[in-house]
Coordinates of C-alpha atoms in Angstrom, one line a residue:
X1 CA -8.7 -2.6 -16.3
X2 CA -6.9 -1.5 -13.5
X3 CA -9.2 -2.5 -10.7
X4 CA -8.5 -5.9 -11.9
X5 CA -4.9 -6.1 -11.7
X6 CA -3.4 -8.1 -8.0
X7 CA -2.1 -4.8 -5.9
X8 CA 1.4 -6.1 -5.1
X9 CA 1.3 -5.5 -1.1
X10 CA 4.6 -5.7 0.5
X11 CA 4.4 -7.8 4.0
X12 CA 6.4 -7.3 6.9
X13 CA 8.0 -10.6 7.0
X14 CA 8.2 -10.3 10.2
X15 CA 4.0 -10.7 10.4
X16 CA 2.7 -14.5 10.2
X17 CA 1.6 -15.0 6.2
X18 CA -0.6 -18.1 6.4
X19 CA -3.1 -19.6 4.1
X20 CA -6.2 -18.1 5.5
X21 CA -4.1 -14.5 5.4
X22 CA -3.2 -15.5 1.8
X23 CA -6.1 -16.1 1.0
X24 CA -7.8 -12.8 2.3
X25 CA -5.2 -10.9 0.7
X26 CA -6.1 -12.8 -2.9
X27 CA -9.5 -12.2 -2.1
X28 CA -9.3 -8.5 -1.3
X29 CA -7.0 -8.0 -4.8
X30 CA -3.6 -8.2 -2.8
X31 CA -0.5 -10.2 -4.0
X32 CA 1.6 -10.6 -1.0
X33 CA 5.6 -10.4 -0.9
X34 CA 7.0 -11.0 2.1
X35 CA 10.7 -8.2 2.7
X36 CA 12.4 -6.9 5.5
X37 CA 12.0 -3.3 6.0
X38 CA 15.4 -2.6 6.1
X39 CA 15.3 -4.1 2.6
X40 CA 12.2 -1.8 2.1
X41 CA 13.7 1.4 3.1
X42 CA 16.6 0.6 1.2
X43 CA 14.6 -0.2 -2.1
X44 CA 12.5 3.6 -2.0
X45 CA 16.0 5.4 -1.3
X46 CA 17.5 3.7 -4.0
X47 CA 13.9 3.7 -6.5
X48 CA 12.0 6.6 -6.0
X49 CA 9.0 5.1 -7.4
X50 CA 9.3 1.7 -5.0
X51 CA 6.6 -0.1 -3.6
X52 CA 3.2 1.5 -3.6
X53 CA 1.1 -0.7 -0.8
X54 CA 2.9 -1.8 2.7
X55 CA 1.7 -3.8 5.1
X56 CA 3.9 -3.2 8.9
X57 CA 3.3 -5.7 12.0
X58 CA 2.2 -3.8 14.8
X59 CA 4.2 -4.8 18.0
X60 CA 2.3 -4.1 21.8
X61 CA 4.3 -0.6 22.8
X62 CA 5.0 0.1 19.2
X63 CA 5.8 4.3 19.8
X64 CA 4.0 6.7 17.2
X65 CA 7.4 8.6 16.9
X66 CA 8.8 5.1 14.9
X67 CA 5.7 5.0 12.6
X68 CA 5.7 8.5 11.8
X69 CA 9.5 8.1 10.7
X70 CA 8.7 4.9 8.8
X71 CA 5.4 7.3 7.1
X72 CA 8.5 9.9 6.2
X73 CA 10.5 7.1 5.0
X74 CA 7.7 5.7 2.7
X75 CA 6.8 9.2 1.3
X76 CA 3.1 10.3 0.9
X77 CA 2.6 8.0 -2.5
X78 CA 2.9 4.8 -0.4
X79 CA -0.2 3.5 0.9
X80 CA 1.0 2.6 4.6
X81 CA -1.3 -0.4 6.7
X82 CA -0.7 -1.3 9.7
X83 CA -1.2 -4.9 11.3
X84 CA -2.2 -5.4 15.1
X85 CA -3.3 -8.1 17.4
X86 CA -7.0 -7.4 17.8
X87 CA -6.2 -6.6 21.9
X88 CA -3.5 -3.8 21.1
X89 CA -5.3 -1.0 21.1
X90 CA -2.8 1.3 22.1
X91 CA -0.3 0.0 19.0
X92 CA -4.0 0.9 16.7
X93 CA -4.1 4.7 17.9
X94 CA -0.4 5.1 17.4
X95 CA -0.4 3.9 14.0
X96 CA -3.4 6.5 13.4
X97 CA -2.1 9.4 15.1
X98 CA 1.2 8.6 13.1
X99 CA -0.5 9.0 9.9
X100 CA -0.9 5.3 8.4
X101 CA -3.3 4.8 5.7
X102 CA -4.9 1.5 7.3
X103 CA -5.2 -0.1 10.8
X104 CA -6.2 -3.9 10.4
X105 CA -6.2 -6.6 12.6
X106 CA -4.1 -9.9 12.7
X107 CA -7.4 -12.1 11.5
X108 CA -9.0 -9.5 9.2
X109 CA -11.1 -11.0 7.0
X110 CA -11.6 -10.9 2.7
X111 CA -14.0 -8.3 3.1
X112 CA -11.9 -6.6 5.0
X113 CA -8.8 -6.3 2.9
X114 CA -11.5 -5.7 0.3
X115 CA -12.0 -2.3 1.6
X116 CA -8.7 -1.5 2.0
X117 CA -7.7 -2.9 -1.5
X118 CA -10.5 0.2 -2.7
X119 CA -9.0 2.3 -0.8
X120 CA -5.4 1.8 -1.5
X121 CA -6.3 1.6 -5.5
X122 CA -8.0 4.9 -5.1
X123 CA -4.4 6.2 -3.5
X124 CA -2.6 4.5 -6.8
X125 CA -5.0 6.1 -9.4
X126 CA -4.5 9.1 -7.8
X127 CA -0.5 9.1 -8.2
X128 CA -0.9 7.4 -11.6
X129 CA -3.7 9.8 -13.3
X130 CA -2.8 12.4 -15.9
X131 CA -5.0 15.1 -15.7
X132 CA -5.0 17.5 -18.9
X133 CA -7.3 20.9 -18.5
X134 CA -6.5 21.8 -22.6
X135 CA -7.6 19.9 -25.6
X136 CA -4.2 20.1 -27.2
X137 CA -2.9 18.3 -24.2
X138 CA -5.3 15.7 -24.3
X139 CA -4.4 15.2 -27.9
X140 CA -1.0 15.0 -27.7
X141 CA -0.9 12.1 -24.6
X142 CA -3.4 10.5 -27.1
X143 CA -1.0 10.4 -30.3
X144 CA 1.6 9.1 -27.5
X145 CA -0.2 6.1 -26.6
X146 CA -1.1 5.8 -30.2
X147 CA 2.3 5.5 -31.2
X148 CA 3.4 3.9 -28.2
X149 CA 0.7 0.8 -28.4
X150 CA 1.7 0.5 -32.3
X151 CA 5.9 0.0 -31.6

């Protein structure tokens, strides 16, 4: 059930979103909204749950210090990737020495984002899961779902 549910990927709207990207993105299990990221970083100070999967343009000279603060911004449950231009190297080992989840390039194809899709449901899961060691527990989250499914 939940690997078939669309990831909803926030896009950099400053990143090009055309049909072949769309379409790569639908492929791979994405649903991509286009924001700002000042909108973004308002929206997880404001909602601490907040989006779950980003997608950042890469820009040639890109400093690691500025994706590291965007990584502290986003918080550890967000599943951070960054976009490049496939001749920016430089921007690709910033974005990995500043922690993000993800380096992809600007014509990445559906398998591609496939991978990453695993990947970044894995992350969700993860954050989502309810581990119980006791029986009792596991009784008690059952009776809530019970009850909650039936109102």
């Amino acid at each position: 059930m939940y690997e078939s549910r669309p990831i909803e990927l926030f896009w950099d709207n400053n990143a090009d979103l055309n049909a072949q990207t769309v379409t790569a993105l639908n492929s791979g299990g994405f649903r991509g909204r286009p924001i700002a990221l000042s909108q973004l970083t308002n929206q997880m100070v404001e909602n601490e749950a907040g989006p779950r999967v980003v997608c950042v343009q890469g820009r040639p000279g890109m400093l690691e210090g500025h994706l590291r603060a965007l990584r502290d911004v986003l918080g550890p449950r967000v599943y951070l990737i960054l976009r490049v231009d496939n001749s920016d190297l430089s921007t690709a080992i910033a974005g990995v020495k500043s922690g993000v989840d993800d380096v992809v390039t600007v014509d990445a194809d559906c398998k591609v984002w496939q991978a990453v899709a695993a990947s970044a449901r894995l992350r969700l899961l993860k954050y989502e899961s309810y581990v119980f060691v006791d029986e009792t527990s596991q009784q008690l989250l059952a009776l809530v779902e019970r009850v909650g499914a039936s109102e």
